[in-house]
Amino acid sequence: MTTNGAQADIANTVGLTALGSAAFRAVESKAPDALITDEFAERFVYASGVEHLIAIIENPTAKAHWPAFSSMAGVRTKSYDDFFLNAIAAGARQAVILASGLDARPYRLDWPADMTVYEIDLTEVFAFKKKVYEDTGAVPKVQWSDVATDLTGDWATDLIAAGFDPTIATAWSAEGLVPYLPTDAQNRLFEKIDELSAAGSHFAVGVTSPTIDMQKFLAASQEHTKDITGESDGPSMAEMIFLENEQIDAVGWLNAHGWNASAIDAADLMNKYGRELAMSEQDVQSFRDLLCVTAIKSPGTPPSMGTLDWEAVYRGDSPINGDQQPPWNIGRPQQAIIDLETGGEITGTVLDSACGVGATALWFARQGYRTVGIDIATSAIATATADAAAQQISDHVRFETADLRTLTCHDGEFDTIIDNASFNSFPREGRSAYLASLARAAAPGARLFILCFSQEEFDREFTGRMFDALTDAEIHDTVAEHWTIDSITESYIEIAQQGIPPHAASMMKSFATGDNGLLRLPARLLAAHLPA
C-alpha cells in the first residue's frame, strides 16, 4: 500500500479505527435492509488507499463475523442519528460531535435551518475529510464548524471561540471516544460537558461497562482489531486503550450531576433495531460490555423515581423482589383494562405508558391495535421487544426506552393512552410533568385511562412502605391540571403473590384472592380526555 499526505496521516493515527468503522458503514449502506445511507463512508475508505479496509467493502462476507459487525455499525449509526433527531425535536439548536472521526452527519442528515453543528477532532482528520468533500463536490446541509483541537486539552476554549453558545440547549455525542481516554481525562470531559450544557441539553456517549474485564474484552475482540489494523504499523487497540484505568460509570456520574441518564448495551441495541446477533456467545458478551448512554439535563435536580432501581427489578436481582419477577407482571393487562377494550372504549393508536415487559402492549397488538410501549428500564424493553418478535406481531407493536416525564418525538400521536397501574410509581413532584408529557403525546380528542391506588383504601403505614397513593380528590386534581376528567370509579389491581417484598407480605393477607390465584388490591380507574 502506498499513501501520502492526508492519506498517510489518516492511516497511521487513531483515524485508522474511524476508517474501519467507515468500511463497515459502507457495507451496511448497501444492504437490502439498510438502516442507514452513508454515501461518504465508502468514499473515505477508497480515498485512504488502505487496501485491507477496501477489501471489506469489496468482499463483505469474506470473514464469518464481518456481516455482524456491518450490521452493528448500521445499528449504532442509526441510534445516534435518531438521538440527534430526537434532541432537535425537543428544542436543541446546537450539536457538538466529539472525536467526530469520519462522521458525515453535517452532510447527510436533514437539519433545521437555525441549527449549528460543531465537530471536534484532530487537524489531520479534518484535512482528510475536507479533501474528500471537495473532490466529490459535497455541500453541508447545515451551518457547520470544524474545531481542530485535542480533547485531552483545553478544547472547550477552542469550541467557544468557534461560536459555541453555552446558554443554548445542545446535543452532544461522544460515539467512540471515552474508552481511549485515561481516567482523569474521562472525568474532565464529563465535567466540561456538564459545565457547557444548558438545561434541556442532550448527551449520547459510547462507553464500556464499569465492570468490564478489559483484558478479556480485548482478547475476544482480537480478530476484529486485526480487521481494522491489518498489517499496518499503526497502534493496536490494546496500545490505544488505557488498560490500567478504571472506566467511568457514565450513568451514575450523569444522574448524580443533574441529568436523567440511562444505558442500553450493544446486544440489546441490536434487538431494538430488529437485527439478529448471529455470533458466538463470547462475541455476544463483548457486545454487552459496550454501552450507549443517553441523558437529558434537567432544569434543576431531577425528580427521583423513588428508591427502586428499575433495571434491577426487571433483571430479577433487586433487593425488593430478589430473583422473582415483580408482582405486577401477570402476563396480561389488568382486567379493568381488558374490560375497557371489550366495552369499545379503546380506539386508534395505543400507548402503553410505563409498559414494563410489555404484556399490555402485546395484548393490544394481538387485538389488532397499532401499539407503542415505553418504559425507562432498558432490560424490560429488551424483553418486550423479544416477545413481540417471538409472537410475530412486531408489525403492530414497537417498544422504546424513555423517561415518560420528558417524552419527545411523539407529539399528537396517540388516540388512547393506558397507564396500567404505573401512576403511583412516580413521586408526587414528578406526576405533573408525567401527565403533561402524556398530553403532548396525545392526539386531539384522545382518551386517557389510569388504573391506580387510592389512599382511601389503605392505611398510611401500608402506602408509606409500598407506594405513594393519593386520595380520590388528589387524583382528580392532579390529572385535571392537564386533562378533562370523565370519571373516577372503583376497581382493583391484580398482583402475583411471588415477588412481593418480604416487608409487605404480611400486609397482603387481608386482600382477596381471585380464582386465578392473584391478589386483588382495591384501586381506582380514572377516565379522562383532551378536547377534540
Short mmCIF file of C-alpha atoms in Angstrom, two decimals:
data_model
loop_
_atom_site.label_atom_id
_atom_site.label_comp_id
_atom_site.label_asym_id
_atom_site.label_seq_id
_atom_site.Cartn_x
_atom_site.Cartn_y
_atom_site.Cartn_z
CA MET A 1 0.00 0.00 0.00
CA THR A 2 1.24 3.44 -0.88
CA THR A 3 -0.03 6.56 0.85
CA ASN A 4 0.94 10.19 1.04
CA GLY A 5 -0.16 13.48 2.60
CA ALA A 6 -3.56 13.35 4.26
CA GLN A 7 -3.82 9.64 3.39
CA ALA A 8 -0.78 8.79 5.46
CA ASP A 9 -1.99 10.89 8.38
CA ILE A 10 -5.41 9.22 8.47
CA ALA A 11 -3.98 5.72 8.10
CA ASN A 12 -1.33 5.97 10.81
CA THR A 13 -3.22 7.60 13.68
CA VAL A 14 -6.31 6.74 15.67
CA GLY A 15 -8.03 7.68 12.38
CA LEU A 16 -7.45 4.06 11.32
CA THR A 17 -10.25 2.98 13.66
CA ALA A 18 -12.50 5.62 12.09
CA LEU A 19 -11.69 4.19 8.66
CA GLY A 20 -12.53 0.70 9.87
CA SER A 21 -15.90 1.89 11.14
CA ALA A 22 -16.48 3.65 7.82
CA ALA A 23 -15.79 0.41 5.93
CA PHE A 24 -18.49 -1.43 7.85
CA ARG A 25 -20.89 1.52 7.48
CA ALA A 26 -20.30 1.41 3.74
CA VAL A 27 -21.24 -2.26 3.67
CA GLU A 28 -24.38 -1.64 5.74
CA SER A 29 -25.39 1.23 3.43
CA LYS A 30 -25.53 -1.23 0.51
CA ALA A 31 -27.56 -3.88 2.36
CA PRO A 32 -31.13 -4.56 1.11
CA ASP A 33 -32.49 -3.77 4.58
CA ALA A 34 -30.01 -0.98 5.36
CA LEU A 35 -30.76 1.12 8.41
CA ILE A 36 -28.62 4.00 7.14
CA THR A 37 -27.45 5.59 3.93
CA ASP A 38 -23.92 6.92 4.26
CA GLU A 39 -22.53 7.56 0.79
CA PHE A 40 -19.43 9.18 2.27
CA ALA A 41 -18.29 6.09 4.18
CA GLU A 42 -17.18 4.30 1.02
CA ARG A 43 -15.60 7.47 -0.39
CA PHE A 44 -13.48 7.89 2.75
CA VAL A 45 -12.21 4.32 2.67
CA TYR A 46 -11.30 4.38 -1.02
CA ALA A 47 -9.67 7.79 -0.65
CA SER A 48 -7.50 6.44 2.16
CA GLY A 49 -5.99 3.75 -0.03
CA VAL A 50 -5.99 1.28 2.89
CA GLU A 51 -6.26 -1.97 0.98
CA HIS A 52 -7.38 -4.32 3.76
CA LEU A 53 -10.28 -1.98 4.56
CA ILE A 54 -11.22 -1.60 0.91
CA ALA A 55 -11.35 -5.42 0.86
CA ILE A 56 -14.12 -5.35 3.49
CA ILE A 57 -16.29 -3.28 1.15
CA GLU A 58 -15.50 -5.34 -1.92
CA ASN A 59 -15.99 -8.74 -0.28
CA PRO A 60 -18.12 -8.13 2.85
CA THR A 61 -18.69 -11.82 3.62
CA ALA A 62 -15.07 -12.93 3.31
CA LYS A 63 -14.94 -13.48 7.08
CA ALA A 64 -17.80 -15.05 9.00
CA HIS A 65 -18.04 -12.25 11.55
CA TRP A 66 -17.99 -9.34 9.10
CA PRO A 67 -21.79 -9.27 8.44
CA ALA A 68 -22.45 -8.96 12.18
CA PHE A 69 -20.04 -6.04 12.52
CA SER A 70 -21.52 -4.33 9.45
CA SER A 71 -24.97 -4.74 10.98
CA MET A 72 -23.71 -3.35 14.30
CA ALA A 73 -22.19 -0.37 12.51
CA GLY A 74 -25.58 0.34 10.96
CA VAL A 75 -27.41 -0.03 14.27
CA ARG A 76 -25.00 2.20 16.16
CA THR A 77 -25.05 4.87 13.46
CA LYS A 78 -28.84 4.75 13.24
CA SER A 79 -29.18 5.06 17.02
CA TYR A 80 -27.00 8.19 17.07
CA ASP A 81 -28.88 9.60 14.06
CA ASP A 82 -32.11 9.10 15.98
CA PHE A 83 -30.55 10.68 19.06
CA PHE A 84 -29.81 13.89 17.17
CA LEU A 85 -33.25 13.99 15.55
CA ASN A 86 -34.93 13.47 18.93
CA ALA A 87 -32.81 16.21 20.52
CA ILE A 88 -33.75 18.58 17.70
CA ALA A 89 -37.43 17.78 18.19
CA ALA A 90 -37.00 18.62 21.89
CA GLY A 91 -35.54 22.04 21.03
CA ALA A 92 -31.75 21.60 20.75
CA ARG A 93 -30.27 24.04 18.23
CA GLN A 94 -26.57 23.23 18.63
CA ALA A 95 -24.84 19.90 18.17
CA VAL A 96 -21.31 19.03 19.20
CA ILE A 97 -19.81 15.82 17.82
CA LEU A 98 -16.74 14.99 19.91
CA ALA A 99 -13.98 12.97 18.24
CA SER A 100 -16.07 13.10 15.08
CA GLY A 101 -13.70 10.93 13.08
CA LEU A 102 -15.22 10.21 9.70
CA ASP A 103 -18.73 11.10 10.80
CA ALA A 104 -20.55 12.76 7.89
CA ARG A 105 -23.73 13.81 9.67
CA PRO A 106 -23.40 17.51 8.73
CA TYR A 107 -23.51 16.34 5.10
CA ARG A 108 -26.12 13.58 5.22
CA LEU A 109 -28.74 14.38 7.91
CA ASP A 110 -31.53 16.89 7.38
CA TRP A 111 -31.03 19.61 9.99
CA PRO A 112 -33.19 22.66 10.87
CA ALA A 113 -32.22 25.90 9.18
CA ASP A 114 -31.31 27.51 12.53
CA MET A 115 -29.03 24.65 13.63
CA THR A 116 -25.25 24.78 14.07
CA VAL A 117 -23.11 21.65 14.18
CA TYR A 118 -19.61 21.65 15.65
CA GLU A 119 -17.25 18.76 15.01
CA ILE A 120 -14.16 18.32 17.20
CA ASP A 121 -11.18 16.20 16.16
CA LEU A 122 -7.52 16.39 15.17
CA THR A 123 -6.23 18.58 12.35
CA GLU A 124 -5.20 15.62 10.17
CA VAL A 125 -8.68 14.08 10.37
CA PHE A 126 -10.31 17.29 9.12
CA ALA A 127 -7.69 17.70 6.40
CA PHE A 128 -8.55 14.25 5.06
CA LYS A 129 -12.31 14.71 5.30
CA LYS A 130 -12.31 18.12 3.68
CA LYS A 131 -10.31 16.87 0.74
CA VAL A 132 -12.80 14.08 0.13
CA TYR A 133 -15.70 16.51 0.41
CA GLU A 134 -14.05 18.92 -2.01
CA ASP A 135 -13.12 16.20 -4.50
CA THR A 136 -16.73 14.97 -4.62
CA GLY A 137 -18.38 18.41 -4.61
CA ALA A 138 -20.24 17.69 -1.37
CA VAL A 139 -22.05 20.54 0.39
CA PRO A 140 -23.03 20.50 4.08
CA LYS A 141 -26.74 20.53 4.94
CA VAL A 142 -26.25 22.70 8.00
CA GLN A 143 -24.12 25.53 9.33
CA TRP A 144 -21.02 23.52 10.18
CA SER A 145 -17.81 24.34 12.02
CA ASP A 146 -14.79 22.06 12.38
CA VAL A 147 -12.85 22.64 15.60
CA ALA A 148 -9.36 21.17 15.34
CA THR A 149 -8.18 20.56 18.90
CA ASP A 150 -7.05 17.90 21.34
CA LEU A 151 -9.82 16.56 23.58
CA THR A 152 -7.33 15.89 26.37
CA GLY A 153 -6.50 19.62 26.43
CA ASP A 154 -8.44 22.89 26.61
CA TRP A 155 -10.89 22.01 23.87
CA ALA A 156 -13.74 23.98 25.44
CA THR A 157 -11.95 27.29 24.86
CA ASP A 158 -11.49 26.41 21.19
CA LEU A 159 -15.15 25.38 20.89
CA ILE A 160 -16.41 28.66 22.35
CA ALA A 161 -14.01 30.59 20.11
CA ALA A 162 -15.65 28.85 17.13
CA GLY A 163 -19.01 30.34 18.15
CA PHE A 164 -20.49 27.77 20.54
CA ASP A 165 -23.10 29.28 22.88
CA PRO A 166 -23.34 27.52 26.29
CA THR A 167 -26.71 29.17 27.02
CA ILE A 168 -28.44 27.21 24.24
CA ALA A 169 -29.67 23.61 24.60
CA THR A 170 -27.12 21.37 22.89
CA ALA A 171 -27.00 17.80 21.59
CA TRP A 172 -23.62 16.28 22.48
CA SER A 173 -22.25 12.99 21.17
CA ALA A 174 -19.09 11.07 22.00
CA GLU A 175 -19.60 7.93 20.00
CA GLY A 176 -16.25 6.16 20.19
CA LEU A 177 -14.06 8.38 22.32
CA VAL A 178 -14.26 7.67 26.04
CA PRO A 179 -12.57 4.22 26.26
CA TYR A 180 -9.47 5.73 24.63
CA LEU A 181 -9.08 8.39 27.31
CA PRO A 182 -7.24 7.97 30.63
CA THR A 183 -9.50 8.07 33.68
CA ASP A 184 -8.76 11.67 34.64
CA ALA A 185 -9.46 12.82 31.08
CA GLN A 186 -12.77 10.93 31.08
CA ASN A 187 -13.84 12.77 34.21
CA ARG A 188 -12.67 16.14 32.88
CA LEU A 189 -14.60 15.54 29.67
CA PHE A 190 -17.85 14.86 31.52
CA GLU A 191 -17.29 17.82 33.84
CA LYS A 192 -16.72 20.18 30.94
CA ILE A 193 -19.75 18.93 29.00
CA ASP A 194 -21.86 19.42 32.12
CA GLU A 195 -20.45 22.92 32.61
CA LEU A 196 -21.21 23.92 28.99
CA SER A 197 -24.70 22.40 28.87
CA ALA A 198 -27.83 24.49 29.31
CA ALA A 199 -30.99 22.91 30.71
CA GLY A 200 -32.61 20.69 28.10
CA SER A 201 -29.29 19.62 26.60
CA HIS A 202 -28.93 16.02 25.42
CA PHE A 203 -25.87 13.77 25.63
CA ALA A 204 -25.19 10.41 23.94
CA VAL A 205 -21.95 8.64 24.73
CA GLY A 206 -20.46 5.25 23.98
CA VAL A 207 -18.69 3.69 26.96
CA THR A 208 -17.66 0.30 28.23
CA SER A 209 -19.29 -1.26 31.26
CA PRO A 210 -17.71 -0.04 34.51
CA THR A 211 -17.23 -3.71 35.45
CA ILE A 212 -15.60 -4.75 32.17
CA ASP A 213 -12.59 -7.05 32.22
CA MET A 214 -10.65 -5.13 29.59
CA GLN A 215 -8.09 -7.87 29.05
CA LYS A 216 -10.80 -10.42 28.27
CA PHE A 217 -12.64 -7.90 26.12
CA LEU A 218 -9.54 -7.20 24.03
CA ALA A 219 -8.83 -10.91 23.71
CA ALA A 220 -12.36 -11.50 22.44
CA SER A 221 -12.04 -8.51 20.09
CA GLN A 222 -8.64 -9.53 18.72
CA GLU A 223 -9.94 -10.74 15.36
CA HIS A 224 -11.97 -7.58 14.82
CA THR A 225 -8.93 -5.49 15.80
CA LYS A 226 -6.91 -7.23 13.09
CA ASP A 227 -9.64 -6.37 10.59
CA ILE A 228 -9.02 -2.70 11.35
CA THR A 229 -5.26 -2.60 11.77
CA GLY A 230 -4.37 -5.17 9.11
CA GLU A 231 -0.62 -5.42 8.63
CA SER A 232 -0.01 -1.73 9.25
CA ASP A 233 2.48 -0.31 11.71
CA GLY A 234 -0.27 1.71 13.38
CA PRO A 235 -1.12 1.32 17.05
CA SER A 236 -3.13 -1.69 18.20
CA MET A 237 -6.33 -1.27 20.16
CA ALA A 238 -4.55 -2.51 23.28
CA GLU A 239 -1.99 0.27 22.86
CA MET A 240 -4.67 2.92 22.41
CA ILE A 241 -6.87 1.91 25.37
CA PHE A 242 -5.56 2.69 28.85
CA LEU A 243 -5.85 -0.81 30.32
CA GLU A 244 -4.84 0.17 33.83
CA ASN A 245 -7.55 2.82 34.15
CA GLU A 246 -10.96 2.45 35.69
CA GLN A 247 -13.76 3.13 33.20
CA ILE A 248 -16.20 5.88 34.12
CA ASP A 249 -19.67 4.92 35.33
CA ALA A 250 -21.39 7.25 32.88
CA VAL A 251 -24.97 6.67 34.04
CA GLY A 252 -24.05 7.09 37.70
CA TRP A 253 -21.97 10.21 37.04
CA LEU A 254 -24.64 11.91 34.95
CA ASN A 255 -27.53 11.08 37.28
CA ALA A 256 -25.51 12.47 40.18
CA HIS A 257 -24.94 15.75 38.31
CA GLY A 258 -28.49 16.73 37.36
CA TRP A 259 -29.05 14.62 34.23
CA ASN A 260 -31.62 11.90 33.59
CA ALA A 261 -29.46 9.11 32.16
CA SER A 262 -29.99 5.51 31.09
CA ALA A 263 -27.97 2.93 29.17
CA ILE A 264 -28.55 0.17 26.64
CA ASP A 265 -25.91 -2.38 25.73
CA ALA A 266 -24.95 -3.13 22.14
CA ALA A 267 -26.69 -6.52 22.13
CA ASP A 268 -29.99 -5.01 23.25
CA LEU A 269 -29.50 -2.15 20.81
CA MET A 270 -29.27 -4.72 18.01
CA ASN A 271 -32.53 -6.26 19.19
CA LYS A 272 -34.18 -2.85 19.41
CA TYR A 273 -33.49 -2.23 15.72
CA GLY A 274 -34.52 -5.74 14.70
CA ARG A 275 -31.08 -7.14 13.94
CA GLU A 276 -30.09 -10.70 14.86
CA LEU A 277 -26.94 -11.44 16.86
CA ALA A 278 -25.58 -14.17 14.61
CA MET A 279 -22.32 -14.64 16.51
CA SER A 280 -20.65 -16.69 19.21
CA GLU A 281 -21.65 -16.37 22.87
CA GLN A 282 -18.23 -14.84 23.55
CA ASP A 283 -18.90 -12.13 20.97
CA VAL A 284 -22.38 -11.52 22.38
CA GLN A 285 -20.85 -10.96 25.81
CA SER A 286 -18.40 -8.50 24.28
CA PHE A 287 -21.36 -6.61 22.85
CA ARG A 288 -22.94 -6.50 26.31
CA ASP A 289 -19.82 -4.75 27.61
CA LEU A 290 -20.41 -1.90 25.13
CA LEU A 291 -22.95 0.65 26.33
CA CYS A 292 -24.75 3.54 24.70
CA VAL A 293 -25.72 6.06 27.37
CA THR A 294 -28.23 8.82 26.68
CA ALA A 295 -29.11 11.66 29.04
CA ILE A 296 -31.11 14.89 29.26
CA LYS A 297 -30.06 17.73 31.54
CA SER A 298 -32.84 18.84 33.86
CA PRO A 299 -33.55 22.44 34.88
CA GLY A 300 -32.61 21.51 38.44
CA THR A 301 -32.23 18.37 40.46
CA PRO A 302 -34.27 15.77 38.56
CA PRO A 303 -37.22 14.16 40.33
CA SER A 304 -36.41 10.70 41.63
CA MET A 305 -38.35 7.59 40.67
CA GLY A 306 -38.39 6.58 44.30
CA THR A 307 -35.76 4.26 45.68
CA LEU A 308 -36.23 1.48 43.16
CA ASP A 309 -33.54 0.52 40.67
CA TRP A 310 -35.90 -0.34 37.83
CA GLU A 311 -33.23 -2.14 35.82
CA ALA A 312 -32.50 -4.42 38.77
CA VAL A 313 -36.22 -5.00 39.35
CA TYR A 314 -36.71 -6.33 35.82
CA ARG A 315 -33.43 -8.25 35.74
CA GLY A 316 -34.51 -10.08 38.87
CA ASP A 317 -31.64 -9.03 41.13
CA SER A 318 -33.28 -6.24 43.15
CA PRO A 319 -33.41 -6.36 46.95
CA ILE A 320 -37.12 -5.58 46.55
CA ASN A 321 -38.14 -8.71 44.63
CA GLY A 322 -34.94 -10.80 44.66
CA ASP A 323 -34.72 -13.15 41.70
CA GLN A 324 -38.52 -13.13 41.23
CA GLN A 325 -40.30 -11.12 38.60
CA PRO A 326 -42.10 -8.09 40.08
CA PRO A 327 -45.62 -8.91 41.32
CA TRP A 328 -47.32 -6.67 38.75
CA ASN A 329 -46.04 -8.90 35.93
CA ILE A 330 -49.15 -11.05 35.49
CA GLY A 331 -48.72 -11.84 31.78
CA ARG A 332 -51.68 -9.77 30.56
CA PRO A 333 -53.34 -6.39 31.09
CA GLN A 334 -55.25 -5.73 34.27
CA GLN A 335 -58.82 -6.98 33.99
CA ALA A 336 -60.12 -3.42 34.18
CA ILE A 337 -58.14 -2.57 31.05
CA ILE A 338 -59.38 -5.67 29.21
CA ASP A 339 -62.95 -4.67 30.11
CA LEU A 340 -62.37 -1.24 28.55
CA GLU A 341 -61.43 -2.88 25.25
CA THR A 342 -64.34 -5.30 25.21
CA GLY A 343 -66.63 -2.36 26.02
CA GLY A 344 -65.43 -0.44 22.94
CA GLU A 345 -63.58 2.27 24.89
CA ILE A 346 -60.21 1.79 23.13
CA THR A 347 -59.68 3.44 19.75
CA GLY A 348 -56.88 4.22 17.31
CA THR A 349 -53.20 4.10 18.18
CA VAL A 350 -52.48 2.99 21.74
CA LEU A 351 -49.68 3.99 24.12
CA ASP A 352 -48.88 1.57 26.94
CA SER A 353 -47.26 4.03 29.33
CA ALA A 354 -44.57 2.64 31.65
CA CYS A 355 -45.13 -0.67 29.93
CA GLY A 356 -42.60 -2.79 31.84
CA VAL A 357 -42.12 -6.07 29.95
CA GLY A 358 -44.96 -5.09 27.63
CA ALA A 359 -47.77 -7.54 28.44
CA THR A 360 -50.45 -4.89 27.92
CA ALA A 361 -48.97 -3.54 24.69
CA LEU A 362 -48.52 -7.07 23.33
CA TRP A 363 -52.13 -7.92 24.19
CA PHE A 364 -53.46 -4.85 22.37
CA ALA A 365 -51.26 -5.63 19.37
CA ARG A 366 -52.75 -9.12 19.22
CA GLN A 367 -56.20 -7.49 19.13
CA GLY A 368 -55.07 -5.57 16.02
CA TYR A 369 -54.27 -2.16 17.51
CA ARG A 370 -51.13 -0.26 16.47
CA THR A 371 -49.41 -0.02 19.83
CA VAL A 372 -46.30 1.58 21.35
CA GLY A 373 -44.87 0.59 24.74
CA ILE A 374 -42.49 2.96 26.54
CA ASP A 375 -40.57 2.36 29.76
CA ILE A 376 -37.46 3.72 31.47
CA ALA A 377 -35.95 0.25 32.04
CA THR A 378 -33.93 -0.97 29.06
CA SER A 379 -33.94 -4.54 30.37
CA ALA A 380 -37.75 -4.56 30.40
CA ILE A 381 -37.91 -3.10 26.89
CA ALA A 382 -35.47 -5.72 25.60
CA THR A 383 -37.75 -8.46 26.98
CA ALA A 384 -40.83 -6.86 25.44
CA THR A 385 -39.16 -6.45 22.04
CA ALA A 386 -38.03 -10.07 22.03
CA ASP A 387 -41.54 -11.25 22.97
CA ALA A 388 -43.06 -9.22 20.13
CA ALA A 389 -40.69 -10.88 17.68
CA ALA A 390 -41.41 -14.34 19.10
CA GLN A 391 -45.17 -13.73 18.77
CA GLN A 392 -44.66 -12.39 15.22
CA ILE A 393 -46.51 -9.14 15.96
CA SER A 394 -43.64 -6.68 15.57
CA ASP A 395 -45.54 -5.04 12.71
CA HIS A 396 -48.24 -3.99 15.20
CA VAL A 397 -46.16 -3.01 18.22
CA ARG A 398 -42.86 -1.35 18.99
CA PHE A 399 -41.09 -0.63 22.25
CA GLU A 400 -38.90 2.31 23.28
CA THR A 401 -36.78 3.29 26.26
CA ALA A 402 -37.52 6.79 27.54
CA ASP A 403 -38.27 8.81 30.65
CA LEU A 404 -42.01 9.47 30.34
CA ARG A 405 -41.67 12.78 32.19
CA THR A 406 -39.63 14.19 29.30
CA LEU A 407 -41.14 12.32 26.36
CA THR A 408 -40.37 13.73 22.90
CA CYS A 409 -40.94 12.77 19.25
CA HIS A 410 -44.50 11.52 19.82
CA ASP A 411 -46.44 14.78 19.78
CA GLY A 412 -50.09 14.22 18.87
CA GLU A 413 -49.56 10.53 18.07
CA PHE A 414 -51.80 8.52 20.40
CA ASP A 415 -55.59 8.18 20.45
CA THR A 416 -55.68 6.08 23.62
CA ILE A 417 -53.17 6.13 26.49
CA ILE A 418 -53.15 3.39 29.11
CA ASP A 419 -51.46 3.74 32.49
CA ASN A 420 -51.71 0.17 33.69
CA ALA A 421 -51.05 0.71 37.44
CA SER A 422 -47.87 2.78 36.96
CA PHE A 423 -49.12 6.20 38.12
CA ASN A 424 -48.21 5.53 41.76
CA SER A 425 -44.57 4.76 40.90
CA PHE A 426 -43.98 8.41 40.07
CA PRO A 427 -43.17 10.70 43.02
CA ARG A 428 -45.67 13.48 43.61
CA GLU A 429 -43.33 16.15 42.30
CA GLY A 430 -42.91 14.22 39.05
CA ARG A 431 -46.55 13.42 38.31
CA SER A 432 -47.48 16.77 36.78
CA ALA A 433 -44.58 16.55 34.33
CA TYR A 434 -45.60 12.98 33.52
CA LEU A 435 -49.22 13.93 32.80
CA ALA A 436 -48.15 16.96 30.74
CA SER A 437 -45.84 14.71 28.73
CA LEU A 438 -48.71 12.30 28.04
CA ALA A 439 -50.90 15.22 26.96
CA ARG A 440 -48.27 16.31 24.43
CA ALA A 441 -48.16 12.80 23.03
CA ALA A 442 -51.95 12.60 22.72
CA ALA A 443 -53.96 13.35 19.59
CA PRO A 444 -56.90 15.79 19.74
CA GLY A 445 -59.79 14.06 21.47
CA ALA A 446 -57.53 11.34 22.88
CA ARG A 447 -58.61 9.37 25.94
CA LEU A 448 -56.51 8.56 29.00
CA PHE A 449 -57.17 5.66 31.36
CA ILE A 450 -55.24 5.42 34.63
CA LEU A 451 -55.59 2.44 36.94
CA CYS A 452 -54.08 3.47 40.27
CA PHE A 453 -54.16 3.03 44.02
CA SER A 454 -56.13 5.42 46.20
CA GLN A 455 -55.27 6.40 49.74
CA GLU A 456 -58.97 5.95 50.56
CA GLU A 457 -58.46 2.17 50.58
CA PHE A 458 -55.21 1.82 52.57
CA ASP A 459 -53.75 2.95 55.85
CA ARG A 460 -50.74 5.25 55.81
CA GLU A 461 -48.36 2.58 57.07
CA PHE A 462 -49.14 0.37 54.09
CA THR A 463 -48.82 3.03 51.42
CA GLY A 464 -45.78 4.55 53.08
CA ARG A 465 -43.93 1.26 52.79
CA MET A 466 -45.26 0.25 49.36
CA PHE A 467 -46.14 3.29 47.21
CA ASP A 468 -47.24 6.91 47.40
CA ALA A 469 -51.02 6.86 46.97
CA LEU A 470 -53.24 9.94 46.62
CA THR A 471 -56.75 10.50 47.88
CA ASP A 472 -59.53 10.44 45.28
CA ALA A 473 -59.65 14.24 45.36
CA GLU A 474 -55.88 14.47 44.89
CA ILE A 475 -56.02 12.05 41.96
CA HIS A 476 -58.73 14.19 40.34
CA ASP A 477 -56.92 17.49 40.87
CA THR A 478 -53.51 16.19 39.76
CA VAL A 479 -54.81 14.79 36.47
CA ALA A 480 -57.16 17.75 35.88
CA GLU A 481 -54.15 20.08 35.52
CA HIS A 482 -53.64 18.64 32.02
CA TRP A 483 -56.73 16.53 31.16
CA THR A 484 -60.52 16.80 31.38
CA ILE A 485 -61.78 14.22 33.88
CA ASP A 486 -64.68 11.99 32.78
CA SER A 487 -64.95 9.65 35.75
CA ILE A 488 -63.19 8.00 38.67
CA THR A 489 -64.68 4.61 39.57
CA GLU A 490 -63.84 1.81 41.97
CA SER A 491 -61.76 -1.01 40.53
CA TYR A 492 -58.96 -3.34 41.54
CA ILE A 493 -55.37 -4.15 40.61
CA GLU A 494 -54.26 -7.77 40.41
CA ILE A 495 -50.77 -8.79 41.51
CA ALA A 496 -48.94 -12.10 41.70
CA GLN A 497 -48.05 -13.36 45.16
CA GLN A 498 -44.48 -14.15 44.18
CA GLY A 499 -42.15 -11.18 44.07
CA ILE A 500 -43.94 -9.28 46.85
CA PRO A 501 -41.30 -7.61 49.05
CA PRO A 502 -40.82 -9.50 52.31
CA HIS A 503 -41.69 -6.46 54.43
CA ALA A 504 -45.09 -6.23 52.71
CA ALA A 505 -46.08 -9.91 52.59
CA SER A 506 -47.90 -9.84 55.93
CA MET A 507 -49.81 -6.70 54.91
CA MET A 508 -51.19 -8.50 51.84
CA LYS A 509 -53.01 -11.19 53.82
CA SER A 510 -56.13 -9.06 54.23
CA PHE A 511 -56.75 -8.73 50.48
CA ALA A 512 -58.97 -11.02 48.42
CA THR A 513 -57.57 -13.64 46.10
CA GLY A 514 -59.24 -14.33 42.78
CA ASP A 515 -59.89 -17.72 41.22
CA ASN A 516 -56.67 -17.25 39.24
CA GLY A 517 -54.63 -17.03 42.46
CA LEU A 518 -53.87 -13.34 42.01
CA LEU A 519 -54.30 -10.91 44.87
CA ARG A 520 -56.86 -8.16 44.25
CA LEU A 521 -55.92 -4.78 45.69
CA PRO A 522 -58.63 -2.07 45.68
CA ALA A 523 -57.93 0.68 43.17
CA ARG A 524 -59.44 3.47 41.10
CA LEU A 525 -59.98 3.64 37.34
CA LEU A 526 -59.77 7.21 36.05
CA ALA A 527 -61.02 8.14 32.60
CA ALA A 528 -60.11 11.50 31.03
CA HIS A 529 -59.84 13.11 27.62
CA LEU A 530 -58.40 16.03 25.67
CA PRO A 531 -60.58 18.41 23.64
CA ALA A 532 -61.14 17.23 20.07
#
